GROMACS .gro file of C-alpha atoms in nm:
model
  354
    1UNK     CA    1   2.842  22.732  23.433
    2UNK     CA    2   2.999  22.612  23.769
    3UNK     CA    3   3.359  22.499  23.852
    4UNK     CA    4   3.522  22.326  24.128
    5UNK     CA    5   3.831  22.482  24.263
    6UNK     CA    6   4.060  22.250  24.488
    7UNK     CA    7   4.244  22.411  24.749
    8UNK     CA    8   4.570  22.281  24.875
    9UNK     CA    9   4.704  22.230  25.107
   10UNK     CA   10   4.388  22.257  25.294
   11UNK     CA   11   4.251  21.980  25.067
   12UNK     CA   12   3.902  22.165  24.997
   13UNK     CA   13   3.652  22.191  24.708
   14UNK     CA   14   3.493  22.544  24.643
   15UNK     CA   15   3.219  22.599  24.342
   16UNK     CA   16   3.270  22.888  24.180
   17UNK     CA   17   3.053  23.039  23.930
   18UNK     CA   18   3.250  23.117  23.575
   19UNK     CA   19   3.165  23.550  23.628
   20UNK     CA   20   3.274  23.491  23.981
   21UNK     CA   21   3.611  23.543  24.143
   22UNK     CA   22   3.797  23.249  24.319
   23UNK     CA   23   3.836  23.490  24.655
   24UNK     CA   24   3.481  23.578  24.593
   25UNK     CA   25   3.345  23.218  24.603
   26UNK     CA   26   3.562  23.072  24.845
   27UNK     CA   27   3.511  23.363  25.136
   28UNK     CA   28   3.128  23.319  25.081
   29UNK     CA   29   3.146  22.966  25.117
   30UNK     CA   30   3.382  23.000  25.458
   31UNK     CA   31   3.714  22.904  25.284
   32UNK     CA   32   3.973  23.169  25.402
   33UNK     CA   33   4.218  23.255  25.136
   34UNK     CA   34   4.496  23.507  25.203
   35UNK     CA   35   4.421  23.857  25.057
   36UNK     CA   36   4.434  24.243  25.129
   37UNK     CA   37   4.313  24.539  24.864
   38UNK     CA   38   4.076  24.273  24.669
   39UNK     CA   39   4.144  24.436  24.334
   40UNK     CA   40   4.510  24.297  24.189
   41UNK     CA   41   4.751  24.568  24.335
   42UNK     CA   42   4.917  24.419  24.643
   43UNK     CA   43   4.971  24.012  24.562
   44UNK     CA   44   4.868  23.950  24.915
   45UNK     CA   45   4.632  23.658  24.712
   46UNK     CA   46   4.891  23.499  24.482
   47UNK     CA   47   4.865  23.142  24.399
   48UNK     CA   48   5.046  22.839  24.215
   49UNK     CA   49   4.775  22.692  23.945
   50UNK     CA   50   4.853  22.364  23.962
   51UNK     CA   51   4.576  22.190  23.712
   52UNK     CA   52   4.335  22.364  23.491
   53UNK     CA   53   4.268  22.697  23.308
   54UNK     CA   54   4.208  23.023  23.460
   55UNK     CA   55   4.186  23.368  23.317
   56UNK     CA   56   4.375  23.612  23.495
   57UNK     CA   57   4.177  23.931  23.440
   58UNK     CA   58   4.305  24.290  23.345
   59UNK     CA   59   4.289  24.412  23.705
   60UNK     CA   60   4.574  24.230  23.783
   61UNK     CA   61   4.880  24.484  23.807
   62UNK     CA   62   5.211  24.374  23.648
   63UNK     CA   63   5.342  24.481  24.003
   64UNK     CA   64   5.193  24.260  24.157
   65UNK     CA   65   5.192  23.942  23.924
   66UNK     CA   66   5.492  23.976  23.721
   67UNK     CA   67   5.475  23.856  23.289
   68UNK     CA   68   5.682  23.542  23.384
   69UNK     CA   69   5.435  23.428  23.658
   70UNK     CA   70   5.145  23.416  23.446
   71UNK     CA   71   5.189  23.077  23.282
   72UNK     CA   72   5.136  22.890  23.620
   73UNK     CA   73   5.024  23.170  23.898
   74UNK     CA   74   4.710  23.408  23.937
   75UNK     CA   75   4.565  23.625  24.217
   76UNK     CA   76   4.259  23.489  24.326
   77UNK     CA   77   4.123  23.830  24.395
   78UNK     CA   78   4.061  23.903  23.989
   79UNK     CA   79   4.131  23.548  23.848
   80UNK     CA   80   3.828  23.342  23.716
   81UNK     CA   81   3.823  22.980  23.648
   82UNK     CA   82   3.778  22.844  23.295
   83UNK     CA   83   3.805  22.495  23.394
   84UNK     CA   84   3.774  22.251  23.694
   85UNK     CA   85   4.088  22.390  23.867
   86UNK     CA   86   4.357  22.304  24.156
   87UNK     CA   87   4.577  22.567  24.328
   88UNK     CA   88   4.779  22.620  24.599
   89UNK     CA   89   4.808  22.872  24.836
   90UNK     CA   90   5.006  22.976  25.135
   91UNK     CA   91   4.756  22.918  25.407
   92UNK     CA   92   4.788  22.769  25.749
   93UNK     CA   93   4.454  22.659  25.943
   94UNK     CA   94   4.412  22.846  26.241
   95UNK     CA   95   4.206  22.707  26.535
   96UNK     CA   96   4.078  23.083  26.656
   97UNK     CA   97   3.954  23.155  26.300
   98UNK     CA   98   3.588  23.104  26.285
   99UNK     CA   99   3.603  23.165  25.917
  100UNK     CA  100   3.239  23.275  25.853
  101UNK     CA  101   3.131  23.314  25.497
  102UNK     CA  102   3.054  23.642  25.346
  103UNK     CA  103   2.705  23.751  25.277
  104UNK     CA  104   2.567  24.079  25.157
  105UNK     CA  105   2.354  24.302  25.342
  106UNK     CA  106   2.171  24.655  25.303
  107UNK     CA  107   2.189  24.898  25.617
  108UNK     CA  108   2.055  25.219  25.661
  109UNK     CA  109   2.245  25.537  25.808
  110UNK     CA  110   2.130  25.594  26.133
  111UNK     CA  111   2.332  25.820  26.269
  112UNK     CA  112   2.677  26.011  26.187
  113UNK     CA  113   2.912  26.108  26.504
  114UNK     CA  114   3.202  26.395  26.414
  115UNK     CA  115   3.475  26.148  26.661
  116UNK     CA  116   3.761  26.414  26.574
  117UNK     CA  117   3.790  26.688  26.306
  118UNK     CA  118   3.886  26.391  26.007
  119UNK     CA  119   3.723  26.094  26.193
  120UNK     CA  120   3.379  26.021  26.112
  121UNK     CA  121   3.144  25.771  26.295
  122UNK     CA  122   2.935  25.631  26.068
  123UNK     CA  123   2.674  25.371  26.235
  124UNK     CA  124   2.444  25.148  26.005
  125UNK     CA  125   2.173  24.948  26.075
  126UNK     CA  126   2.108  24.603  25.900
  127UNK     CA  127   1.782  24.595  25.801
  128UNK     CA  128   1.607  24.257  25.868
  129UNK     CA  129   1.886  24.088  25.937
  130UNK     CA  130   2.245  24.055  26.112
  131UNK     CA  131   2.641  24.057  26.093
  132UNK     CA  132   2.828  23.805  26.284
  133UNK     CA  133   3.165  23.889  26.302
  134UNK     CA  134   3.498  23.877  26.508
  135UNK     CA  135   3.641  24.164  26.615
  136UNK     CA  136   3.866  24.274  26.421
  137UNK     CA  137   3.725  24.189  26.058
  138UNK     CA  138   3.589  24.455  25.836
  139UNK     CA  139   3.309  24.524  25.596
  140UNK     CA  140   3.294  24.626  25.195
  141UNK     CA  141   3.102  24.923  25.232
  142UNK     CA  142   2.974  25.052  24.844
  143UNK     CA  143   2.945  25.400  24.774
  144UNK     CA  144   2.717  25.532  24.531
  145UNK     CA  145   2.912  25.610  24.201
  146UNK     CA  146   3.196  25.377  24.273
  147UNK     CA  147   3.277  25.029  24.125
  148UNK     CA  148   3.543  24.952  24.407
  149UNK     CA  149   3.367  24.882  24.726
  150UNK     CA  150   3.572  25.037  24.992
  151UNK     CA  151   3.681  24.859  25.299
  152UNK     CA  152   3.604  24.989  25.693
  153UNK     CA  153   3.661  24.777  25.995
  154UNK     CA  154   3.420  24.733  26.282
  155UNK     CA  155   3.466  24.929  26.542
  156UNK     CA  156   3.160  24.751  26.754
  157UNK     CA  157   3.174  24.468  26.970
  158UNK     CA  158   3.106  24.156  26.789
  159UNK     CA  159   2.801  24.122  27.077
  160UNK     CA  160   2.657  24.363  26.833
  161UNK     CA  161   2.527  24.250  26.536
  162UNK     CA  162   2.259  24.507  26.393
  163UNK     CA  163   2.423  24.851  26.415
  164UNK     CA  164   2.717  24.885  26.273
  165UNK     CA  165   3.013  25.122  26.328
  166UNK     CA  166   3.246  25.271  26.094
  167UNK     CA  167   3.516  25.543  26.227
  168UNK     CA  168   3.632  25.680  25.876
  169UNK     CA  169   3.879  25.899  25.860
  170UNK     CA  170   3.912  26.197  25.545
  171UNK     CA  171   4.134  26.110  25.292
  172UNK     CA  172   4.202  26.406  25.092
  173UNK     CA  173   4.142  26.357  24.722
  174UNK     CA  174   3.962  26.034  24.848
  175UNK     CA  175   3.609  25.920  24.651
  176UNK     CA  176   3.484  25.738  24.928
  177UNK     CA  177   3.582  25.942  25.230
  178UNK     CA  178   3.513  26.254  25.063
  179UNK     CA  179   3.099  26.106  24.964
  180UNK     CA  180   3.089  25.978  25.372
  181UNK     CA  181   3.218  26.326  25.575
  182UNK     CA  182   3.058  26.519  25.271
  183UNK     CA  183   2.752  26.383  25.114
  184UNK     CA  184   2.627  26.089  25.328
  185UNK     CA  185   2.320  26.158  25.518
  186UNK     CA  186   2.093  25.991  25.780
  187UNK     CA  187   1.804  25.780  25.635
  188UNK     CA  188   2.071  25.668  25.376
  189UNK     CA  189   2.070  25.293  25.223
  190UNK     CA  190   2.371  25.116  25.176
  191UNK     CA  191   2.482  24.781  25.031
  192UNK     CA  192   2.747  24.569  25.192
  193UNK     CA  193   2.915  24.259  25.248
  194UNK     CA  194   3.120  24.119  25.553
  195UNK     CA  195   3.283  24.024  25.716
  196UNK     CA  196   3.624  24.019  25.537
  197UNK     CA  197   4.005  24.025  25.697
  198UNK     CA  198   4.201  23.771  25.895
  199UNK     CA  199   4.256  23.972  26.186
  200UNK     CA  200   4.110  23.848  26.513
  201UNK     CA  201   4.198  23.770  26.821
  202UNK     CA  202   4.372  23.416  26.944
  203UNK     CA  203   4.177  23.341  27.200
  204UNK     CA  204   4.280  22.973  27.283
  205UNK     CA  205   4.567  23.111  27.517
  206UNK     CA  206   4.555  23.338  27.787
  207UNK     CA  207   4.881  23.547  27.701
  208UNK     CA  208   4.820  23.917  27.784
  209UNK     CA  209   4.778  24.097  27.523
  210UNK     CA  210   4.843  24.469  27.373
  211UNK     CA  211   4.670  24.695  27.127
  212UNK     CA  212   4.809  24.970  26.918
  213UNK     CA  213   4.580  25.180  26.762
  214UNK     CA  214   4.646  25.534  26.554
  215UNK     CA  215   4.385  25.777  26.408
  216UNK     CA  216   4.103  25.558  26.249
  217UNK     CA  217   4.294  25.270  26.276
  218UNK     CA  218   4.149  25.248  26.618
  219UNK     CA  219   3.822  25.093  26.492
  220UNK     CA  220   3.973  24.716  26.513
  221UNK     CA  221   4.149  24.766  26.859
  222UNK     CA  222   3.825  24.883  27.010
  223UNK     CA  223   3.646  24.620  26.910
  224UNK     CA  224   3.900  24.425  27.026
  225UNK     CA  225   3.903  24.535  27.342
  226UNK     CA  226   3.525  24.574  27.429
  227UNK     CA  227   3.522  24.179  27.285
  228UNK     CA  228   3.789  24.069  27.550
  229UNK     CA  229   3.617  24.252  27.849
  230UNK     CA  230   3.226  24.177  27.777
  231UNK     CA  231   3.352  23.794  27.755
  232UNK     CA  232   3.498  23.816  28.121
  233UNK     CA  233   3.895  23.748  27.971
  234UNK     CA  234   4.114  23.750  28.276
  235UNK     CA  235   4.415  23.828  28.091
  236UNK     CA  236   4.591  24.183  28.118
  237UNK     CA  237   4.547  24.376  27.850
  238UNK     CA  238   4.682  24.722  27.745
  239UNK     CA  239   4.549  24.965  27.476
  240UNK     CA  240   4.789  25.239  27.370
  241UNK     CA  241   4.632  25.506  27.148
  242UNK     CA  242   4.850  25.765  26.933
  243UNK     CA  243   4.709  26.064  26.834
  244UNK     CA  244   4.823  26.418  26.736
  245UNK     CA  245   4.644  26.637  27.006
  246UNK     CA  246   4.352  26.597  27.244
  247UNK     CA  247   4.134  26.661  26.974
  248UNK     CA  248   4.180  26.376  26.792
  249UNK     CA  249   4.215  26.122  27.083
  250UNK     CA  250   3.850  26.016  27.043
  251UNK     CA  251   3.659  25.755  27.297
  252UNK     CA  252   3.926  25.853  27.554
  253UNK     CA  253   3.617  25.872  27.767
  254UNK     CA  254   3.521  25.540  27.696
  255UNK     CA  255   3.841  25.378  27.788
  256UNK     CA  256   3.948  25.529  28.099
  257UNK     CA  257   3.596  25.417  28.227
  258UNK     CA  258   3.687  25.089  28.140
  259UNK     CA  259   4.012  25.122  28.270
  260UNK     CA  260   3.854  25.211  28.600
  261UNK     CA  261   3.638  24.954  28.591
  262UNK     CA  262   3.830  24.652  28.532
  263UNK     CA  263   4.161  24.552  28.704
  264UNK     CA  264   4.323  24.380  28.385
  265UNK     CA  265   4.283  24.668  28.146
  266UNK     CA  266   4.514  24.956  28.103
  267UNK     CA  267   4.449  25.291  27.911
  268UNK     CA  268   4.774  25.430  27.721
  269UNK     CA  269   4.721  25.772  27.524
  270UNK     CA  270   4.973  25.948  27.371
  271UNK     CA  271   5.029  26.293  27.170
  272UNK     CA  272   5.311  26.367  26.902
  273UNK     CA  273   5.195  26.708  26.817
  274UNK     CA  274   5.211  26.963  26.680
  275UNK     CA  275   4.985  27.166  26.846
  276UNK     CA  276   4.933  26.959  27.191
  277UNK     CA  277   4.727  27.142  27.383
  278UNK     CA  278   4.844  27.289  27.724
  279UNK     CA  279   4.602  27.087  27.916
  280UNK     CA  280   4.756  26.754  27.846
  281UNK     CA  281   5.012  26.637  28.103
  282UNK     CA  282   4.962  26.274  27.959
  283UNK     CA  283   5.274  26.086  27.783
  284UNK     CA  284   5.410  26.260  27.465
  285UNK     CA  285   5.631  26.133  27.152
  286UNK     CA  286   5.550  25.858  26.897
  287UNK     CA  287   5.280  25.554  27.075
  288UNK     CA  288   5.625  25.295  26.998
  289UNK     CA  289   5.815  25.562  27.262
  290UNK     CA  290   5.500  25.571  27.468
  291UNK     CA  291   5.486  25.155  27.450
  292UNK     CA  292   5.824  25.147  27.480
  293UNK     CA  293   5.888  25.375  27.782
  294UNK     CA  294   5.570  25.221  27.980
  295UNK     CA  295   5.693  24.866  27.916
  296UNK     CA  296   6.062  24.940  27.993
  297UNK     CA  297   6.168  24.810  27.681
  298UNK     CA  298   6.022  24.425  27.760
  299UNK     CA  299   5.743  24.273  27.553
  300UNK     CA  300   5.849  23.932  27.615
  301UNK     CA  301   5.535  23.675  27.617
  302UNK     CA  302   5.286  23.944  27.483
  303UNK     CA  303   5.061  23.935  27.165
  304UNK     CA  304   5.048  24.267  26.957
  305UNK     CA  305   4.795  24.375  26.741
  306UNK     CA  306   4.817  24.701  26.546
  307UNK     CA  307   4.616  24.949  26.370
  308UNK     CA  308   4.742  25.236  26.185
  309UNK     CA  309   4.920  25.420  25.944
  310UNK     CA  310   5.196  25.243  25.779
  311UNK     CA  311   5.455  25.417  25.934
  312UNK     CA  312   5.316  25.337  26.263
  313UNK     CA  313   5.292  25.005  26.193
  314UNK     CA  314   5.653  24.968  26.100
  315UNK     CA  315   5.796  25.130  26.402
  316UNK     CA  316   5.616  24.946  26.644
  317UNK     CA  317   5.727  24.610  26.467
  318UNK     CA  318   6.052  24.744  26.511
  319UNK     CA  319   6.023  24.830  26.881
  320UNK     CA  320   5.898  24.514  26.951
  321UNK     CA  321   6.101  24.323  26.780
  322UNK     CA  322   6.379  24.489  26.988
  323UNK     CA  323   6.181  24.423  27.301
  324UNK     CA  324   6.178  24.035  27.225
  325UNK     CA  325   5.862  23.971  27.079
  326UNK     CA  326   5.847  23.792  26.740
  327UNK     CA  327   5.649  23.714  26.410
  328UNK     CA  328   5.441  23.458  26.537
  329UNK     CA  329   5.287  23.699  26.826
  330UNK     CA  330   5.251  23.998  26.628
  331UNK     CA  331   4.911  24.075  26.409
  332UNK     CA  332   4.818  24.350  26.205
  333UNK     CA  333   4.580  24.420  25.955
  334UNK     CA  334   4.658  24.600  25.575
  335UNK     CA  335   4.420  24.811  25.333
  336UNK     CA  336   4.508  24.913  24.962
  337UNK     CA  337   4.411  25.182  24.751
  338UNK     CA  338   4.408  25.232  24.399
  339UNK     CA  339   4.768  25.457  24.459
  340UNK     CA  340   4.920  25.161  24.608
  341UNK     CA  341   4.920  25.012  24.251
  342UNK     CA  342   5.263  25.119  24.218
  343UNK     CA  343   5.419  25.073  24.534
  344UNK     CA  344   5.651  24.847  24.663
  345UNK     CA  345   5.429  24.630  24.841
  346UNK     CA  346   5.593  24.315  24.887
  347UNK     CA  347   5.653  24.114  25.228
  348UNK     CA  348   5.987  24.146  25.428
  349UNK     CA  349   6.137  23.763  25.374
  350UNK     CA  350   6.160  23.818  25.760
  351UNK     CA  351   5.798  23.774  25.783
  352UNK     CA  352   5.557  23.562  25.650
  353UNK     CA  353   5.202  23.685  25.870
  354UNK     CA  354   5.285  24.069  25.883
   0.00000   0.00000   0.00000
């Protein structure tokens, strides 16, 4: 049996199949709905039901949908309808999203890169068939033995659209890491479906623009970037990439030939140790210092994206909310985990996008 879901306030219709999940069936139909782990632990996808039945599902954590919500909310990520239904969520059309629906796709390994000691480079070829994307977006990439898909961003240009690139970093005690840096070989097939996220670049002005990008986090920047340049964007545009040591500053290489090769893009690394190696007379401390000390403190009329590990991510908010540059020019992109199920995971009430 089919339902119709009604969206508001975007005033759409959606069909979604009674085993299917609202998030499920509106992303493959191009209907962007706001989400982030896509399994009930963060609320990122909580919405008023405001006709109709829905069952909630037991993935659903009581952290994230409290007992008093259930009567007239669900998370579209694990909710499926029962009835014709009408919701609400808190979601804004954006003229830069292309909002392309999700398919699924099979891909086969075709090569794995060692980027850093932790980092691997996993590149996959679609078979018969190909990803359009924007930079920026992930994929649900699903590992053999696992019923949660697990998510990687593209770290390709968006020009490419048949192999695939996947910088995953080792998470120890991690399933799906551990089965990529451990077990995954070349020849491999994998299922997937993409693209997923609503990070991506705002293209319709011309405000230069800076990237932030820490350990594997610097998949979406990258693609970012390479999307920017290979489109002839005039705008200036600065990358700053954190890192430990030398070692784990991967595709240095690749950006300081781009550097060098086009006037409006700027390379930033920086190392916070321990064990920076004597070679490296490059900035040190934490990439917000680096920003910081490169900018003089002034962000004013920039867009920031960032890529990262949490605490990354909240320190450069922080420095750049210091250096004038607010919520409405400041993008970043979240992933949950199964041990996130208990976290505090809520929203500051000073944002509403990050």
């Amino acid at each position: 049996m089919t339902y119709e879901v009604t969206i508001e306030p975007l005033g759409v219709t959606v069909e979604v199949d009674e085993d299917q999940t609202i998030l499920d069936a509106a992303l493959r139909q191009g209907v962007y709905l706001p989400h982030a782990c896509g399994h009930g632990l963060c609320g990122t996808c909580k919405v008023d039901v405001l006709e109709g039945d829905v069952e909630i599902g037991d993935e659903a954590s009581p952290f994230a949908l409290m007992d008093f919500e259930r009567d007239d909310k669900c998370l579209t990520c694990c909710s499926r309808p029962e009835s014709d239904l009408v919701i609400e969520a808190d979601v804004e059309e954006e003229p830069d999203a292309a909002n392309i629906p999700v398919r699924d796709f099979a891909g086969k390994v075709v090569k794995l890169e060692k980027l850093t000691p932790r980092i691997m480079g996993v590149f996959i070829e679609i078979e018969d068939d190909e990803l359009v994307f924007q930079s920026g977006q992930y994929a649900n990439l699903y590992i053999p033995g696992l019923n949660t898909p697990r998510p990687f961003s593209m770290a390709q240009s968006p020009n490419e659209k048949t192999i695939l690139e996947f910088d995953v970093a080792l998470i120890p005690g991690g399933e799906g890491t551990t089965w990529i840096h451990n077990e995954m070989q070349v020849g491999d097939t994998l299922r997937l479906s993409a693209p997923y996220g609503h990070f991506f670049l705002r293209k319709s002005d011309d405000k230069p623009t800076v990237f932030f990008g820490g350990g594997s986090g610097l998949a979406s920047p990258k693609s970012m970037v390479l999307d920017l340049l290979e489109s002839g964007d005039t705008r200036k545009i600065i990358l700053y990439q954190g890192a430990r040591n030398l070692e784990e500053l991967y595709y240095k290489g690749l950006f300081e030939e781009l550097d060098t090769k086009h006037d409006n893009f700027t390379y930033v690394p920086g190392l916070s140790g321990p064990g920076i190696e004597p070679e490296w007379d490059g900035p040190t401390g934490f990439i917000h210092e680096v920003a910081r000390e490169h900018m003089g403190g002034k962000f004013e009329g920039y867009r920031a994206y960032m890529c990262g590990p949490p605490l990354m991510i909240d320190a450069c908010i922080t420095m750049l909310m210091r250096a004038r540059l607010f919520e409405k020019d400041m993008f970043m992109e979240k992933f949950y985990n199964a041990a996130d199920a208990g976290a505090d995971n809520k929203k500051s009430p000073l944002f509403k996008n990050i």
